[in-house]
Coordinates of C-alpha atoms in Angstrom, one line a residue:
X1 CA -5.8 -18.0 18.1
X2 CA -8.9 -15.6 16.3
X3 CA -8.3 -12.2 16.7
X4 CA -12.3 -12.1 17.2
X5 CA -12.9 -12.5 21.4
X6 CA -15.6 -11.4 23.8
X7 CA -14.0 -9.2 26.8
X8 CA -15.6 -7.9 29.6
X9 CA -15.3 -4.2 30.8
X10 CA -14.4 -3.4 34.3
X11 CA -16.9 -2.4 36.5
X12 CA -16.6 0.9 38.2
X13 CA -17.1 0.7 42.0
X14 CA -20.1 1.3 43.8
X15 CA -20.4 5.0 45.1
X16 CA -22.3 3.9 48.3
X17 CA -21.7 0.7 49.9
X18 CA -25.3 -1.4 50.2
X19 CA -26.7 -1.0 53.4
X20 CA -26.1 -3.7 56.1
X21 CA -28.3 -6.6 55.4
X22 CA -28.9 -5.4 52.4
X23 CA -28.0 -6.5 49.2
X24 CA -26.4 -5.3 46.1
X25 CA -27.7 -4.7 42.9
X26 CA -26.5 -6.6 40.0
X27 CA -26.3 -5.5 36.1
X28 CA -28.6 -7.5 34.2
X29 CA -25.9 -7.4 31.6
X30 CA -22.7 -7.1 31.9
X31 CA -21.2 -4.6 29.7
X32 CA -19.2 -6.7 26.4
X33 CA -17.4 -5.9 23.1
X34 CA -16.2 -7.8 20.5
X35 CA -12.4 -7.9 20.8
X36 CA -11.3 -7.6 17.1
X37 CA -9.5 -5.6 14.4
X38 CA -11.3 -2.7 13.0
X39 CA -12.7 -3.4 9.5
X40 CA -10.5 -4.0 6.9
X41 CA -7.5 -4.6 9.3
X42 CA -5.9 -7.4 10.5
X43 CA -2.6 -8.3 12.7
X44 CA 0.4 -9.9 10.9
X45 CA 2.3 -12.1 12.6
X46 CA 4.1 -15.4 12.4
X47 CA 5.0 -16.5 8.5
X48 CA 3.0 -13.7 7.1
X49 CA 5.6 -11.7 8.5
X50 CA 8.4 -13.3 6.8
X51 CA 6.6 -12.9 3.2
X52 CA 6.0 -9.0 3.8
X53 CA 9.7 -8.2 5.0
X54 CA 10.8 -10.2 2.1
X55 CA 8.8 -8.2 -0.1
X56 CA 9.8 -4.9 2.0
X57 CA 13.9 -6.4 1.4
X58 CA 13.4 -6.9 -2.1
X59 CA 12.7 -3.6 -3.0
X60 CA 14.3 -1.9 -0.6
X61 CA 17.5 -3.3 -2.5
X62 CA 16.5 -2.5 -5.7
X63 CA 15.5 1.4 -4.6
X64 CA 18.8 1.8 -3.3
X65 CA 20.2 0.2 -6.6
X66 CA 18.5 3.1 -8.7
X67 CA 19.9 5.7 -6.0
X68 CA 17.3 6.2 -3.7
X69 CA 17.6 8.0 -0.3
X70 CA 14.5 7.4 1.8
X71 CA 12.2 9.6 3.5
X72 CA 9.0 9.4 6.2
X73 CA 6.3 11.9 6.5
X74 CA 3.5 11.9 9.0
X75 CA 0.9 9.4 9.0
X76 CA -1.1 12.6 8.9
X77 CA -1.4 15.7 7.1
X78 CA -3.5 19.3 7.2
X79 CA -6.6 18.2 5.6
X80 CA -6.4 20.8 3.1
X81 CA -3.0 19.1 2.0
X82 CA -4.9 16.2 0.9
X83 CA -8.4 18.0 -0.2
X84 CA -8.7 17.8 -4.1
X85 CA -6.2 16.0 -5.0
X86 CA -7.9 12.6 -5.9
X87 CA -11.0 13.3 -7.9
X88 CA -13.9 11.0 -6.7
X89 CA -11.7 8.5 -4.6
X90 CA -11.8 12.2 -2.1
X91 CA -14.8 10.3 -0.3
X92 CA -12.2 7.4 1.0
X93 CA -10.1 9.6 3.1
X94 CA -10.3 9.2 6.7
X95 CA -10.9 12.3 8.4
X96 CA -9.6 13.3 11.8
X97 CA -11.4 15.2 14.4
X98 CA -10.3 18.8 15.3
X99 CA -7.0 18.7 17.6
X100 CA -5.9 21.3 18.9
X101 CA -7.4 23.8 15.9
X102 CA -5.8 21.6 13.1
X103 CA -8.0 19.9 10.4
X104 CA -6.1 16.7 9.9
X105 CA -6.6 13.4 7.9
X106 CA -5.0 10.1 7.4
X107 CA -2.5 10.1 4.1
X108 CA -4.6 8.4 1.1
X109 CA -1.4 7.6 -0.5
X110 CA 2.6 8.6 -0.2
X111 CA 2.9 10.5 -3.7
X112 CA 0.7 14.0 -1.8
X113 CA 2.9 14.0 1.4
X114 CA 5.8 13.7 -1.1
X115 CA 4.8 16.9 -3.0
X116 CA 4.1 18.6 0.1
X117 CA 7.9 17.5 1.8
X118 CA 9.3 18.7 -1.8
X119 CA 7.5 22.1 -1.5
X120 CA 8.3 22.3 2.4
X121 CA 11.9 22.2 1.9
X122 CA 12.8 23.4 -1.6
X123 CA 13.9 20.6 -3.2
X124 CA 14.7 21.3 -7.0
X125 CA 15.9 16.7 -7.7
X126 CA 15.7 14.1 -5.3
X127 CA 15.3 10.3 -6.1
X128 CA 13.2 9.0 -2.9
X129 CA 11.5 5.8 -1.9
X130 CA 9.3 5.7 1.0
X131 CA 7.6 2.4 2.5
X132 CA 5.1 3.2 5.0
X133 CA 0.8 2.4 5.7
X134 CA -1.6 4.5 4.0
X135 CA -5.7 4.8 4.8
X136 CA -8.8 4.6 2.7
X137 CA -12.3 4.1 4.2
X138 CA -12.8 1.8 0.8
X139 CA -14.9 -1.5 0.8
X140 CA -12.4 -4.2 2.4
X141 CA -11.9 -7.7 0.2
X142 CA -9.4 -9.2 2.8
X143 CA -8.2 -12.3 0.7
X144 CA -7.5 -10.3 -2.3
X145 CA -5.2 -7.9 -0.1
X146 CA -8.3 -5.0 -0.9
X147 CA -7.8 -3.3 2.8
X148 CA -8.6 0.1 4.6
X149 CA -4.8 0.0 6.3
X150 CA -2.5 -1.0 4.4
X151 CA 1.7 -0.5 3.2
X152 CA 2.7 0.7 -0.2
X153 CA 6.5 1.0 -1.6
X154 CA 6.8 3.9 -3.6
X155 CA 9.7 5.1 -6.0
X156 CA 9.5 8.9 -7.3
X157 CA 11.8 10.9 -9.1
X158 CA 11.4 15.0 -8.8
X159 CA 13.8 17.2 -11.3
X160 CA 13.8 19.0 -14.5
X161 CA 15.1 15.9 -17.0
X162 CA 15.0 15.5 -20.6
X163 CA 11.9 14.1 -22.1
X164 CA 10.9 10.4 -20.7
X165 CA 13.8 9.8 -19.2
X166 CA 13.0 9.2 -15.6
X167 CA 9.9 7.9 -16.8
X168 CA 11.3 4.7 -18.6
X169 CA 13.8 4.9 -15.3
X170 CA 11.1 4.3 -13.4
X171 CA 9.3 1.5 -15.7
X172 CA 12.0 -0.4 -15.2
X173 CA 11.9 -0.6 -11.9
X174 CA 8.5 -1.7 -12.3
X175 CA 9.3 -4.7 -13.8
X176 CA 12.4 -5.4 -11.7
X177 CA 10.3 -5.3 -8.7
X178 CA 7.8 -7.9 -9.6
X179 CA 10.4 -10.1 -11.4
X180 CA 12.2 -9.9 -8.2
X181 CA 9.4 -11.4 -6.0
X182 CA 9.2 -13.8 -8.8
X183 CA 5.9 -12.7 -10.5
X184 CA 6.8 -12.8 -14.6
X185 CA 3.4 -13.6 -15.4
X186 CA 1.7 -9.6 -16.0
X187 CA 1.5 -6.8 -18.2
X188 CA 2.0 -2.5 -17.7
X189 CA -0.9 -1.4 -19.1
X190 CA 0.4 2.6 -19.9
X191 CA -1.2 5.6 -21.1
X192 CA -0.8 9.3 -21.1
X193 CA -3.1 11.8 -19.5
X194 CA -2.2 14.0 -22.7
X195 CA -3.5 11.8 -25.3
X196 CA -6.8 10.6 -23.2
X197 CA -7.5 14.5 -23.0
X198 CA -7.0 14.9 -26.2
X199 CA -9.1 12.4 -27.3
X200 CA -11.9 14.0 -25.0
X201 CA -11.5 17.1 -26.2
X202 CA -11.7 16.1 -30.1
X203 CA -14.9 13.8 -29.0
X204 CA -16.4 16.9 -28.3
X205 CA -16.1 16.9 -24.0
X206 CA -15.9 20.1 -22.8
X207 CA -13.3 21.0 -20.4
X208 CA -15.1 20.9 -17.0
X209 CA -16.5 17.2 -18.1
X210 CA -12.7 15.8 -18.7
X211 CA -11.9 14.3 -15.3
X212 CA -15.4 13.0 -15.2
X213 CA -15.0 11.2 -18.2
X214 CA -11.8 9.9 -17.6
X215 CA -13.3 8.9 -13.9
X216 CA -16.1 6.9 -15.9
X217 CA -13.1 5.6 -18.7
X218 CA -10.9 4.5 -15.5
X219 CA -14.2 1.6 -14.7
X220 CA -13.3 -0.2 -18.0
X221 CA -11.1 -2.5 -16.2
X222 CA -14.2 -3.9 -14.1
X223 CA -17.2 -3.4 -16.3
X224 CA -18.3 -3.7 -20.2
X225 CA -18.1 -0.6 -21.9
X226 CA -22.4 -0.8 -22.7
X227 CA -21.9 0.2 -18.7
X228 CA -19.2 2.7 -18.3
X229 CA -21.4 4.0 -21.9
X230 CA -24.6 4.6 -19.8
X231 CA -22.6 6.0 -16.9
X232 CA -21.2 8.8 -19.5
X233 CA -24.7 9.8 -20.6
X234 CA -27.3 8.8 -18.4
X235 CA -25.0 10.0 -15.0
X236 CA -22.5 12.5 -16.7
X237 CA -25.0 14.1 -18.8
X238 CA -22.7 13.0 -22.3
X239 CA -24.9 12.6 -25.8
X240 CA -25.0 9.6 -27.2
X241 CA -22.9 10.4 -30.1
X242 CA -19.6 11.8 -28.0
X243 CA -19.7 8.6 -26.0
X244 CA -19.5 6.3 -28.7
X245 CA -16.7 8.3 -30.6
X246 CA -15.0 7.9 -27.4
X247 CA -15.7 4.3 -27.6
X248 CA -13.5 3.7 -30.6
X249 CA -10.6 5.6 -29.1
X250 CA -10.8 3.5 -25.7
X251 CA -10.9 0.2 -27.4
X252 CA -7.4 0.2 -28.8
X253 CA -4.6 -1.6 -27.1
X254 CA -1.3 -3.3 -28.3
X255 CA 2.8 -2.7 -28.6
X256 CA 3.5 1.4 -28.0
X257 CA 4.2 1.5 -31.7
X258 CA 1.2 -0.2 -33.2
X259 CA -0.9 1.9 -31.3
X260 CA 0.9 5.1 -31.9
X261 CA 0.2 4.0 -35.6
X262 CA -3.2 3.9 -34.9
X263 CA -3.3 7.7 -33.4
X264 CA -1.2 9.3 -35.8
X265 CA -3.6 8.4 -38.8
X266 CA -6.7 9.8 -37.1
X267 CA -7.8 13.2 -38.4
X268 CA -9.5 13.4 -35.3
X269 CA -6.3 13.9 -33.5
X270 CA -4.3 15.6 -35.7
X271 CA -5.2 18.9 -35.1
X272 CA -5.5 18.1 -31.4
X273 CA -1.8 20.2 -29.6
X274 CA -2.7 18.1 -26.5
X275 CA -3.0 14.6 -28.3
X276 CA -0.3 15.2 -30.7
X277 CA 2.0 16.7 -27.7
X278 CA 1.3 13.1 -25.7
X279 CA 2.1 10.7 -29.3
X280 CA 5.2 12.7 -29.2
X281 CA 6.2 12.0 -25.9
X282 CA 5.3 7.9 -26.3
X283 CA 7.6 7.7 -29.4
X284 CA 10.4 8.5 -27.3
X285 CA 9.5 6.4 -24.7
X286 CA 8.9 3.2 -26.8
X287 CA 13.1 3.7 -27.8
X288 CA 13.7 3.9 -23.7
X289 CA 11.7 0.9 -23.6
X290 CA 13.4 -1.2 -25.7
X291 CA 17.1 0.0 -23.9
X292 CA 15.8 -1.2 -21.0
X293 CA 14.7 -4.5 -22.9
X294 CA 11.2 -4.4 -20.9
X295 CA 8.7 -3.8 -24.1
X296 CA 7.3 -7.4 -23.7
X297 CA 5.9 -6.4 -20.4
X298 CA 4.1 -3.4 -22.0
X299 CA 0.7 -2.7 -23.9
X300 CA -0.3 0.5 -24.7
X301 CA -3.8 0.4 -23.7
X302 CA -5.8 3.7 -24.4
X303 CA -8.4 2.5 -21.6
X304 CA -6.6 2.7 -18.9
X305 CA -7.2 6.6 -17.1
X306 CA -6.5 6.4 -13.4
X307 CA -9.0 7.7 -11.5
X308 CA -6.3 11.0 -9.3
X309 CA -6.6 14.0 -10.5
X310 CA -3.1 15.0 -9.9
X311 CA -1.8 13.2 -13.0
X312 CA -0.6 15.2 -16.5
X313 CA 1.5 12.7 -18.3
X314 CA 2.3 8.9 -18.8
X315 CA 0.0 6.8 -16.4
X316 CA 0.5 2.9 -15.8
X317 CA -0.5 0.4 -14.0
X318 CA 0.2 -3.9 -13.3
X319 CA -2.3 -6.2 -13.6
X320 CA -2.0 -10.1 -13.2
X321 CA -4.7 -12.5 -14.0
X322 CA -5.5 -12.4 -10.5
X323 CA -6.5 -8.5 -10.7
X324 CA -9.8 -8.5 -13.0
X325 CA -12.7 -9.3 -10.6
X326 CA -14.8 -12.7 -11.5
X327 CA -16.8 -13.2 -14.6
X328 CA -20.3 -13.2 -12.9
X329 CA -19.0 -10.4 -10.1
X330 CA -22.4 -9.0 -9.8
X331 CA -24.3 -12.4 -9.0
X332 CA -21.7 -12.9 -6.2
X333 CA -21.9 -9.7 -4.9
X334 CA -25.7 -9.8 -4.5
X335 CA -25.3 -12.7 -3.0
X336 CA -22.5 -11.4 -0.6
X337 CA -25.1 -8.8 0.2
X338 CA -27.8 -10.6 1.2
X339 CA -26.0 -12.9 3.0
X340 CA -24.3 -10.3 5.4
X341 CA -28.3 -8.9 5.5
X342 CA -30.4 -11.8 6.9
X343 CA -26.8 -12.7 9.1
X344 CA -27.4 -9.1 10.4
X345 CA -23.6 -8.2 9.6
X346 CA -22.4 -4.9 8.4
X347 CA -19.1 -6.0 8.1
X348 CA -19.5 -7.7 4.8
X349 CA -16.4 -8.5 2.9
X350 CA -15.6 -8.3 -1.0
X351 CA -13.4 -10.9 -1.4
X352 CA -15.9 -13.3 -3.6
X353 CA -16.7 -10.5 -6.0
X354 CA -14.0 -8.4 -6.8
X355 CA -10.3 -8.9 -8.2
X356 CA -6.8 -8.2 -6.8
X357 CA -6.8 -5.0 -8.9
X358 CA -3.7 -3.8 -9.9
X359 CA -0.3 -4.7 -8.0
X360 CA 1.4 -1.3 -8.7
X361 CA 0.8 1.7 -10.4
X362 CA 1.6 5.3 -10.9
X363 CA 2.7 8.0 -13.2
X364 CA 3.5 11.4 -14.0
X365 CA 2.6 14.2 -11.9
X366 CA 4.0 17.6 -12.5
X367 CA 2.1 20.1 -11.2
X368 CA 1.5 18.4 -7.6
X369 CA 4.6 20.1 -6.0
X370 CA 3.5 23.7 -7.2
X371 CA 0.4 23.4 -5.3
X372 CA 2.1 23.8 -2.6
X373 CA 5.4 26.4 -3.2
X374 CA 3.3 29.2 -5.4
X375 CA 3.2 27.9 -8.6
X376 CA 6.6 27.0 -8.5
X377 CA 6.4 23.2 -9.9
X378 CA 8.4 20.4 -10.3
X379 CA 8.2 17.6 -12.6
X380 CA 7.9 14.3 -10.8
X381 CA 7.5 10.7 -11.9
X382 CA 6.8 7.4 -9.5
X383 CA 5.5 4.2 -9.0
X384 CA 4.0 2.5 -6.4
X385 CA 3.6 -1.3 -5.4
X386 CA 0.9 -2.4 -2.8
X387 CA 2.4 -4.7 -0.6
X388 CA -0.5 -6.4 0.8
X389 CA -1.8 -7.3 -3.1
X390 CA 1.4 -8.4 -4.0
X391 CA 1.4 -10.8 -0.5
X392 CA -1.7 -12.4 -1.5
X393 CA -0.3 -13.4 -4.7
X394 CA 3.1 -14.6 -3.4
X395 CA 1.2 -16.6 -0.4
X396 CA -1.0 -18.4 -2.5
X397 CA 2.3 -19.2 -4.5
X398 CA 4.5 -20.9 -1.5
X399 CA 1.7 -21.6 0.4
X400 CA 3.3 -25.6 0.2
X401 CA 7.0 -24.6 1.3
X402 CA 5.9 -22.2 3.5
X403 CA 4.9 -25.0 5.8
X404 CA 8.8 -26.5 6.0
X405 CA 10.3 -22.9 7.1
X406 CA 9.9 -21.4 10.4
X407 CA 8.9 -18.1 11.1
X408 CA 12.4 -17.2 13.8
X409 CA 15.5 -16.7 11.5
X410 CA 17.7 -18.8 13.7
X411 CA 20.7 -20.4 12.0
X412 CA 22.7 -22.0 14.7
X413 CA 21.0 -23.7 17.9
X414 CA 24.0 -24.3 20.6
X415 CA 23.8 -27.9 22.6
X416 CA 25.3 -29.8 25.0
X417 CA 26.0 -33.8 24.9
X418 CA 27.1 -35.0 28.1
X419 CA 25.2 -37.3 31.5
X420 CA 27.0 -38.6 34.6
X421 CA 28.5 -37.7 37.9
X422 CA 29.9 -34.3 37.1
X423 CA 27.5 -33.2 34.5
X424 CA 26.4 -29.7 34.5
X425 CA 24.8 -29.0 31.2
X426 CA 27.2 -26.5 29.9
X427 CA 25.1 -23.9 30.8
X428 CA 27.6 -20.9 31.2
X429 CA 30.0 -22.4 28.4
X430 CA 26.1 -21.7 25.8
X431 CA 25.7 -19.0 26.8
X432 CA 29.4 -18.0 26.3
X433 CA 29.6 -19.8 22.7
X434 CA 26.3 -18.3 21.5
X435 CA 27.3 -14.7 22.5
X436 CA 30.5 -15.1 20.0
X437 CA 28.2 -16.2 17.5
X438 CA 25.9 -12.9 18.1
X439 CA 28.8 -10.9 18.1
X440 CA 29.6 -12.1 14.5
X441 CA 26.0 -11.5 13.3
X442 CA 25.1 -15.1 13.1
X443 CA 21.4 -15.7 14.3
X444 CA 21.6 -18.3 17.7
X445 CA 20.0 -20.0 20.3
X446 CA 20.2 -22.3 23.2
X447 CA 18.0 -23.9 25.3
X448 CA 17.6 -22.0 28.9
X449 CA 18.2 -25.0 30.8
X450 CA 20.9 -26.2 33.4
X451 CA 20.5 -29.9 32.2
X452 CA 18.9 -30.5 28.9
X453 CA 18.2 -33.8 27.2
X454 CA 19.4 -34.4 24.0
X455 CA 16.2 -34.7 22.8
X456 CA 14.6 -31.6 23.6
X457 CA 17.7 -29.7 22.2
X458 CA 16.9 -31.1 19.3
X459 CA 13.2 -30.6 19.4
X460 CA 13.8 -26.7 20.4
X461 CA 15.7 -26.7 17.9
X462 CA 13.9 -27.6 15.0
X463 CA 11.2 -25.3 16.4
X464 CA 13.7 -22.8 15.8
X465 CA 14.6 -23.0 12.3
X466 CA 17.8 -23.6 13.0
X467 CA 19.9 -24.9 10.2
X468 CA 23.0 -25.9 12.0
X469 CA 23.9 -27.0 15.2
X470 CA 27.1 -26.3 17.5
X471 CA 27.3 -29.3 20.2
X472 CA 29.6 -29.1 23.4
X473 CA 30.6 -32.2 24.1
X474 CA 31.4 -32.8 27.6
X475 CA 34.6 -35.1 26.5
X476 CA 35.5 -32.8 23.6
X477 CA 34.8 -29.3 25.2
X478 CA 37.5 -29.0 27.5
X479 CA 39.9 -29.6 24.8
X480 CA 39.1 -27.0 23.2
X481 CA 36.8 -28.4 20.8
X482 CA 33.6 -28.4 19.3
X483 CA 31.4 -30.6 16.6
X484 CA 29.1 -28.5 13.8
X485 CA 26.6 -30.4 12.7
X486 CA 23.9 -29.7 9.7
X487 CA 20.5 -30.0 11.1
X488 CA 17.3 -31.3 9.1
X489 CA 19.0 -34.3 7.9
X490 CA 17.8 -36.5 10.9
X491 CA 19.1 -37.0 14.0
X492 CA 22.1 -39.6 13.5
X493 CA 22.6 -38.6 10.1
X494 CA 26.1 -37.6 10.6
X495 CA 28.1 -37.5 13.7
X496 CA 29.1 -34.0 12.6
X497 CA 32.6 -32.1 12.1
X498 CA 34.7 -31.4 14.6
X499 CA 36.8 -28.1 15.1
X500 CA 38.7 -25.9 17.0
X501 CA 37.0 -23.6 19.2
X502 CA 39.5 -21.0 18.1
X503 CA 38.2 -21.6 14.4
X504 CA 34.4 -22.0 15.3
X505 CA 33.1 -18.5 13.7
X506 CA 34.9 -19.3 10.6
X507 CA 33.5 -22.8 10.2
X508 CA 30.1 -21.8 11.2
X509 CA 29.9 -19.1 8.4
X510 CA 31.2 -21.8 5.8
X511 CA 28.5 -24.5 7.1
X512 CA 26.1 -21.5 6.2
X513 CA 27.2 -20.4 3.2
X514 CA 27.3 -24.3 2.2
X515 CA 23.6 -24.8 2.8
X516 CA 22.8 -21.5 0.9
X517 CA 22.4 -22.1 -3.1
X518 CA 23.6 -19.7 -5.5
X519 CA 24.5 -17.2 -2.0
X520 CA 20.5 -17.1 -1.7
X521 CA 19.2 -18.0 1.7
X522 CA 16.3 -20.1 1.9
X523 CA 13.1 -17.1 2.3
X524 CA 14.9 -15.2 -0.7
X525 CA 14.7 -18.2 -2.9
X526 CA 11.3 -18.9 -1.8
X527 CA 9.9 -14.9 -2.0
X528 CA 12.0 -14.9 -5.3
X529 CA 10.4 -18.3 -6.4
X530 CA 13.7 -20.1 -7.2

């Protein structure tokens, strides 16, 4: 069913009743809305829902694995919590209105409410994760999981450690995390905030223009550089000649190592404390890297800036093929545009003209925390993976098998075979069977009928996912036994096995652990694309 409808508001009653033998007045219109999501939202429900808690399962395992305790803040904070922390993306923040005497907003992200909850209660190391929705009034491009609500999983590290440690911790969880859903196919493009400033700073930028230029830098992903080169001098007020020594810097991308190469031969840089402070640093990462045997993943990619301001050392961010936008983006999104304008629409989507962007990202952020507790700071590191990106890659993938699963996690339907004078559908002896199976933590159902065919048991059945079967004979029950029978097979495939009563949870759980290959069930082999 569309979640787009036409309802009707209630009318409010009449305050004065017509007079007699008169008649009332009718609206000339009855008062309508369009019953929908709000833009760039959307309900999840049915299979949708099973590939987004198999995402949320997969790294919820693997945060735990690194040591993570998890946390929730409020889906709101004091505005001022949240003012001038992300550079230009500031304008996507929804704002509340005043309650109560509080300026609030919605969270942009989790990594700000994380700072604040480390400053609120004095927290000198934590490992945390924290999967929750975040808002941004941004342009919506629904199919590519581009939304204005919307969950990221992040992973952040707060504590005084030795040099790159966490960081390369924290990488590698990275790559885990997208292995894990089964996406092998993209690279961590990485960089440090120290280097890039560096860089600025030995172009000739002066201090105030940095996070402007790295803001303009941070488009190279979507457009040319003749573009993000205009945007530095004609918008940003750059000469000419800064902008293109910039340009030779921003070009360079390959193994940590051959890039490092690159920057430690330039005379530019070699005087630069920032710069050289930031090639120190990535030297000691690119050993991590290699421990952690994830270096094939990684390119060093001097272009990459991230737009937040609250960044100061390694930055990094996923990309897939799926992430850059298409080739002739601007044609489309004229076209996009004009379409939504003679349709009279102002809910035009981006979908046609812009990528998936990148499927995580993050870095280091050390000064965040002192914002908040006087100065007093606290290195952290973290990464984030957006949920709704990563879906729409993963859908597209098992869109095919997808189709064969159901979207109840039922394992065992309970029946009953029987007919004749006597019969009286085993109703009570169901219920009583499928509350031992719930009791044991095994998924089941039955049909809630006295009398049920055979054939609609095994209709509901199918309907339900379920993957084996428990039949009460009306012969066979009152001896104290019962047949297990694998479902999907067809319907006289096998008469089934029959056991004890007594031994029914135990056989059950084998019959499942059976039908599951390698101890996988059948959604974590197909989120997992095995």
């Amino acid at each position: 069913m569309s979640t787009e409808a036409v309802a009707q508001t209630p009318k409010a009653p009449k305050a004065n009743p017509p007079k007699e033998g008169g008649k009332s007045k009718k609206s000339k219109k009855s008062d309508q809305f369009l019953l929908k999501t709000p833009k760039g939202t959307k309900d999840w429900a049915d299979k949708d829902m099973i590939i987004r808690e198999g995402i949320f399962s997969s790294l919820t395992q693997l945060f735990k694995k690194h040591g993570g305790v998890t946390i929730d803040t409020p889906v709101f904070e004091l505005r001022e919590i949240l003012t001038g922390k992300y550079g230009e993306d500031s304008k996507l923040i929804y704002n509340l209105e005043d309650q109560g005497g509080e300026l609030t907003s919605l969270r942009y992200d989790l990594t700000v409410p994380f700072a604040r909850f480390v400053a609120c209660n004095s927290i000198s190391s934590i490992k945390r994760y924290h999967i929750a929705k975040v808002y941004r009034r941004d342009q919506p491009a629904m199919t590519k999981g581009r939304m204005r609500e919307f969950y990221q999983c992040d992973f952040d590290i707060a504590g005084n450690y030795d040099t790159m440690v966490p960081d390369s911790e924290v990488l590698n969880i990275l790559c885990d995390g997208l292995t894990n859903l089964g996406i092998n196919d993209f690279k961590i493009k990485l960089n440090h905030r120290k280097i890039l400033d560096g860089i600025f700073q030995a172009c000739g930028v002066k201090e105030e223009d940095v996070r402007k230029i790295s803001s303009a830098v941070d488009k190279l992903d979507k457009s040319p550089w003749e573009v993000v080169k205009k945007e530095m001098v004609v918008e940003k007020g750059q000469p000419e000649e800064v902008a293109d020594k910039i340009g030779e810097f921003v070009k360079l991308n390959g193994s940590i190592r051959e890039v490092l190469e690159q920057l430690k031969s330039s005379e530019a840089l070699s005087t630069n404390e920032s710069a050289q402070k930031g090639i120190e640093e990535m030297a000691i990462l690119a050993d991590y890297v290699d421990a952690f045997e994830i270096n094939k993943f990684i390119s060093f990619d001097l272009s990459l800036a991230r737009g937040l301001d609250y960044y100061t050392g390694l930055i990094y961010e996923a990309v897939t093929a799926a992430s850059a936008p298409p080739k002739n983006a601007s044609e489309l999104k004229e076209k996009a545009t004009k379409d939504a304008k003679d349709a009279k629409k102002d809910d035009e989507d981006a979908s046609e003209y812009v990528g998936v962007g990148s499927i995580a990202a993050g870095g280091r952020y050390d000064n965040l925390v002192g914002m908040f507790s006087n100065g007093k700071s606290i290195p952290c590191v973290g990464i984030s993976f957006g949920v709704e990106r990563l879906f729409s890659i993963i859908k597209a993938r098992v869109a095919k098998q997808l189709d064969a699963i159901s979207s109840t996690q039922t394992q065992v339907y309970i029946m009953a075979f029987g007919g004749g004078e006597g019969w009286n559908g085993f109703l009570k002896e169901r219920m009583s069977v499928t509350n031992q199976l719930w009791k044991a933590g095994i998924n089941s159902e039955f049909l809630y009928k006295n009398k049920a065919n055979i054939r609609k048991q095994f209709d509901a059945a199918e309907k339900s996912g379920a993957r084996v079967a428990v039949i009460l004979g009306k012969e066979e029950f009152p001896k104290g036994e019962v047949r297990i029978k694998t479902l999907g097979q067809g319907n006289d495939s096998d008469e089934g096995e029959l056991v004890k009563t007594d031994d029914l949870i135990q056989a059950v759980q084998q019959k499942l652990a059976d039908l599951d290959k390698d101890g996988l069930d059948q959604i974590t082999r197909l989120i997992k694309a095995i």
